[in-house]
Tab-separated table of C-alpha atoms in Angstrom:
chain	number	residue	atom	x	y	z
M	4	MET	CA	56.490	119.689	145.458
M	5	ASN	CA	56.033	117.393	142.475
M	6	LEU	CA	53.219	114.960	141.862
M	7	PHE	CA	55.353	111.846	142.507
M	8	ARG	CA	56.384	113.134	145.910
M	9	LEU	CA	52.808	114.044	146.868
M	10	ALA	CA	51.497	110.672	145.614
M	11	GLY	CA	54.297	108.954	147.575
M	12	ASP	CA	53.423	110.747	150.776
M	13	MET	CA	49.739	110.005	150.247
M	14	THR	CA	50.308	106.268	149.707
M	15	HIS	CA	52.469	106.291	152.844
M	16	LEU	CA	49.624	107.967	154.683
M	17	VAL	CA	47.088	105.504	153.259
M	18	SER	CA	49.248	102.569	154.422
M	19	VAL	CA	49.247	103.895	157.997
M	20	VAL	CA	45.483	104.559	157.863
M	21	VAL	CA	44.868	101.022	156.564
M	22	LEU	CA	46.911	99.568	159.423
M	23	LEU	CA	45.284	101.748	162.071
M	24	LEU	CA	41.878	100.861	160.600
M	25	LYS	CA	42.624	97.178	160.960
M	26	ILE	CA	43.919	97.546	164.497
M	27	HIS	CA	41.376	100.034	165.776
M	28	THR	CA	38.176	98.768	164.201
M	29	ILE	CA	38.806	95.039	163.870
M	30	LYS	CA	40.853	95.059	167.090
M	31	SER	CA	43.369	92.745	165.478
M	32	CYS	CA	47.033	92.991	164.604
M	33	ALA	CA	47.297	89.467	163.247
M	34	GLY	CA	50.003	89.210	160.638
M	35	VAL	CA	51.502	92.568	161.622
M	36	SER	CA	55.101	92.613	162.804
M	37	LEU	CA	55.670	94.490	166.039
M	38	LYS	CA	59.392	94.445	165.249
M	39	THR	CA	58.829	96.413	162.055
M	40	GLN	CA	56.526	98.830	163.833
M	41	GLU	CA	59.060	99.439	166.570
M	42	LEU	CA	61.731	100.070	163.966
M	43	TYR	CA	59.510	102.625	162.214
M	44	ALA	CA	58.846	104.412	165.497
M	45	LEU	CA	62.601	104.610	166.005
M	46	VAL	CA	63.120	105.731	162.374
M	47	PHE	CA	60.708	108.639	162.734
M	48	ALA	CA	61.962	109.618	166.194
M	49	ALA	CA	65.546	109.788	164.872
M	50	ARG	CA	64.703	111.549	161.621
M	51	TYR	CA	62.280	114.144	162.893
M	52	LEU	CA	64.568	115.528	165.577
M	53	ASP	CA	64.561	118.720	163.569
M	54	LEU	CA	60.796	119.086	163.969
M	55	PHE	CA	60.954	122.072	166.292
M	56	VAL	CA	64.330	123.391	165.176
M	57	HIS	CA	64.023	123.495	161.425
M	58	PHE	CA	60.755	124.644	159.876
M	59	VAL	CA	60.225	123.544	156.245
M	60	SER	CA	56.501	123.996	155.701
M	61	LEU	CA	53.218	123.445	157.468
M	62	TYR	CA	52.667	120.364	155.277
M	63	ASN	CA	56.033	118.974	156.379
M	64	THR	CA	55.408	119.596	160.077
M	65	VAL	CA	51.903	118.108	160.027
M	66	MET	CA	53.025	115.018	158.119
M	67	LYS	CA	55.981	114.462	160.480
M	68	LEU	CA	53.657	114.709	163.503
M	69	VAL	CA	51.226	112.296	161.883
M	70	PHE	CA	53.913	109.701	161.159
M	71	LEU	CA	55.422	110.062	164.641
M	72	ALA	CA	52.082	109.824	166.423
M	73	SER	CA	50.762	106.970	164.287
M	74	SER	CA	53.872	104.834	164.605
M	75	PHE	CA	53.948	105.141	168.403
M	76	THR	CA	50.172	104.576	168.559
M	77	ILE	CA	50.499	101.337	166.578
M	78	VAL	CA	53.290	100.105	168.887
M	79	TRP	CA	51.180	101.040	171.893
M	80	TYR	CA	48.171	99.126	170.527
M	81	MET	CA	50.240	96.029	169.822
M	82	ARG	CA	51.991	96.021	173.204
M	83	ARG	CA	49.434	97.425	175.591
M	84	HIS	CA	45.869	97.253	174.259
M	85	LYS	CA	44.221	94.388	176.105
M	86	ILE	CA	42.366	92.975	173.098
M	87	VAL	CA	44.716	93.863	170.264
M	88	ARG	CA	47.834	92.503	171.917
M	89	ARG	CA	46.283	89.043	172.200
M	90	THR	CA	46.044	88.856	168.410
M	91	TYR	CA	49.757	89.498	167.963
M	92	ASP	CA	51.503	86.533	166.353
M	93	LYS	CA	54.535	86.616	168.588
M	94	GLU	CA	55.695	83.067	167.773
M	95	HIS	CA	56.255	83.885	164.117
M	96	ASP	CA	57.536	87.433	164.536
M	97	THR	CA	61.013	86.308	165.483
M	98	PHE	CA	63.248	88.545	163.393
M	99	ARG	CA	66.116	89.785	165.597
M	100	HIS	CA	65.419	93.433	164.966
M	101	HIS	CA	67.768	94.748	167.638
M	102	PHE	CA	70.683	93.395	165.657
M	103	ILE	CA	70.014	95.626	162.685
M	104	VAL	CA	69.817	98.828	164.729
M	105	LEU	CA	73.488	98.856	165.697
M	106	PRO	CA	74.900	98.305	162.175
M	107	CYS	CA	72.644	101.119	160.946
M	108	LEU	CA	73.920	103.396	163.687
M	109	VAL	CA	77.529	102.558	162.838
M	110	LEU	CA	76.790	103.169	159.159
M	111	GLY	CA	75.184	106.508	160.101
M	112	LEU	CA	78.349	107.472	162.015
M	113	LEU	CA	80.551	106.533	159.056
M	114	LEU	CA	78.433	107.630	156.104
M	115	ASN	CA	76.629	110.937	156.602
M	116	GLU	CA	76.338	114.287	154.905
M	117	LYS	CA	77.872	116.110	157.855
M	118	PHE	CA	79.271	114.808	161.128
M	119	THR	CA	76.775	116.481	163.460
M	120	PHE	CA	74.324	114.833	165.826
M	121	ARG	CA	71.273	115.594	163.706
M	122	GLU	CA	72.928	114.570	160.430
M	123	VAL	CA	74.171	111.292	161.895
M	124	MET	CA	70.691	110.562	163.252
M	125	TRP	CA	69.208	111.455	159.875
M	126	ALA	CA	71.535	109.062	158.043
M	127	PHE	CA	70.876	106.385	160.695
M	128	SER	CA	67.127	106.754	160.189
M	129	ILE	CA	67.523	106.440	156.417
M	130	TYR	CA	69.536	103.200	156.750
M	131	LEU	CA	67.166	101.820	159.346
M	132	GLU	CA	64.085	102.592	157.279
M	133	ALA	CA	65.622	100.713	154.348
M	134	VAL	CA	65.619	97.469	156.304
M	135	ALA	CA	62.742	98.045	158.736
M	136	ILE	CA	60.302	96.128	156.517
M	137	LEU	CA	62.309	92.894	156.796
M	138	PRO	CA	60.611	91.537	159.959
M	139	GLN	CA	57.220	92.222	158.342
M	140	LEU	CA	58.174	90.385	155.133
M	141	VAL	CA	59.481	87.423	157.142
M	142	LEU	CA	56.264	87.309	159.147
M	143	LEU	CA	54.184	87.397	155.958
M	144	GLN	CA	56.096	84.395	154.645
M	145	ARG	CA	55.197	82.523	157.799
M	146	THR	CA	51.538	83.593	157.857
M	147	ARG	CA	49.133	81.043	156.392
M	148	ASN	CA	46.212	83.427	156.060
M	149	ILE	CA	47.353	86.879	155.111
M	150	ASP	CA	44.304	89.105	155.413
M	151	ASN	CA	43.589	91.758	152.799
M	152	LEU	CA	44.259	94.728	155.073
M	153	THR	CA	47.722	93.487	156.035
M	154	ALA	CA	48.572	92.807	152.372
M	155	GLN	CA	47.264	96.254	151.375
M	156	TYR	CA	49.263	97.876	154.163
M	157	VAL	CA	52.504	96.404	152.827
M	158	PHE	CA	51.487	97.145	149.238
M	159	PHE	CA	50.883	100.858	149.956
M	160	LEU	CA	54.120	101.074	151.929
M	161	GLY	CA	56.005	99.627	148.955
M	162	ALA	CA	54.178	101.897	146.535
M	163	TYR	CA	55.318	104.887	148.588
M	164	ARG	CA	58.930	103.839	148.102
M	165	VAL	CA	58.522	103.358	144.354
M	166	LEU	CA	56.915	106.794	144.021
M	167	TYR	CA	59.774	108.373	145.958
M	168	ILE	CA	62.233	107.038	143.393
M	169	PHE	CA	60.221	108.655	140.596
M	170	ASN	CA	60.221	111.837	142.689
M	171	TRP	CA	64.032	111.766	142.934
M	172	ILE	CA	64.412	111.216	139.189
M	173	TYR	CA	62.096	114.162	138.604
M	174	ARG	CA	63.944	116.357	141.087
M	175	TYR	CA	67.300	115.354	139.654
M	176	PHE	CA	66.350	116.908	136.310
M	177	THR	CA	64.435	119.890	137.633
M	178	GLU	CA	66.561	120.870	140.655
M	179	PRO	CA	70.234	120.599	139.672
M	180	HIS	CA	71.470	121.009	143.223
M	181	PHE	CA	69.244	118.385	144.676
M	182	VAL	CA	71.422	115.359	145.339
M	183	HIS	CA	71.080	113.161	148.408
M	184	TRP	CA	73.049	110.025	147.613
M	185	ILE	CA	72.424	108.471	150.991
M	186	SER	CA	68.656	108.556	150.688
M	187	TRP	CA	68.775	107.548	147.020
M	188	ILE	CA	70.908	104.446	147.484
M	189	ALA	CA	69.189	103.381	150.709
M	190	GLY	CA	65.832	104.102	149.048
M	191	ILE	CA	66.624	101.911	146.076
M	192	VAL	CA	67.727	99.066	148.382
M	193	GLN	CA	64.519	99.504	150.368
M	194	THR	CA	62.385	99.387	147.221
M	195	LEU	CA	64.128	96.266	145.950
M	196	LEU	CA	63.185	94.456	149.165
M	197	TYR	CA	59.553	94.779	148.096
M	198	GLY	CA	60.185	93.176	144.701
M	199	ASP	CA	59.237	89.670	145.724
M	200	PHE	CA	56.188	90.844	147.628
M	201	PHE	CA	54.953	92.935	144.681
M	202	TYR	CA	55.324	89.980	142.351
M	203	TYR	CA	53.148	87.720	144.451
M	204	TYR	CA	50.724	90.493	145.383
M	205	ILE	CA	50.031	91.336	141.729
M	206	LEU	CA	49.822	87.634	140.876
M	207	SER	CA	47.230	87.013	143.618
M	208	TRP	CA	45.309	90.097	142.522
M	209	LYS	CA	45.326	89.032	138.846
M	210	ASN	CA	44.220	85.482	139.606
M	211	ASN	CA	41.802	86.681	142.275
M	212	VAL	CA	43.212	84.340	144.918
M	213	LYS	CA	44.399	84.958	148.455
M	214	LEU	CA	47.951	86.244	148.803
M	215	GLU	CA	50.474	83.698	149.913
M	216	LEU	CA	54.234	84.138	149.964
M	217	PRO	CA	56.414	81.084	149.379
M	218	ALA	CA	58.775	80.468	152.293
P	24	GLY	CA	75.733	121.288	147.133
P	25	ALA	CA	74.455	118.074	148.611
P	26	ALA	CA	75.546	118.678	152.179
P	27	ASP	CA	73.689	121.944	152.556
P	28	GLY	CA	70.617	120.842	150.613
P	29	VAL	CA	67.474	121.326	152.654
P	30	LYS	CA	65.964	118.042	153.768
P	31	ASP	CA	62.374	118.661	152.829
P	32	GLU	CA	61.350	115.039	152.349
P	33	LEU	CA	59.669	112.890	154.947
């Protein structure tokens, strides 16, 4: 495993920890999109179907379990926890997330590495992950007071995607047989979606002012 | 090839 990949996984892990920290300790999910969190839970459920069938490494298994458990825990907190759920900004989290699941499933059926159940679900999860951040970005645009933890959560999530691209470039030159076009193209699309956010995040950090995204 | 490459990423 190369350094970019490890750094990517770690920033992904940090993003989840930041979000859980906010939800668990502050008992607030203000500014967090439940739609995005539900999509991530679906992404991991679809992608990690191979968890008990295909063993890669202990690291891989543990990380998969962590991402599965954390995504479902976050959804549970936002829907069921009696204090946390009251802080959910339902009025502004209006992205029609169900409507992006079906196109991703169709795309997974059409464009996959092999037409088997697991491969179709894998491709589906890759396409869905690429767009899963959209409800969160829309909610951020509509949020007047974006708190630091929410902004940091999205920042780390975006950083993870950027680092994965560096990881693929590295692997492309060091492992000649390593080519996954589906994850590369979807991954680049996913990273581009963060472009705007990164721009304003860095700007707010440089000028030491609160993050605000223009609508 | 690509199709039989192990999916070792998360």
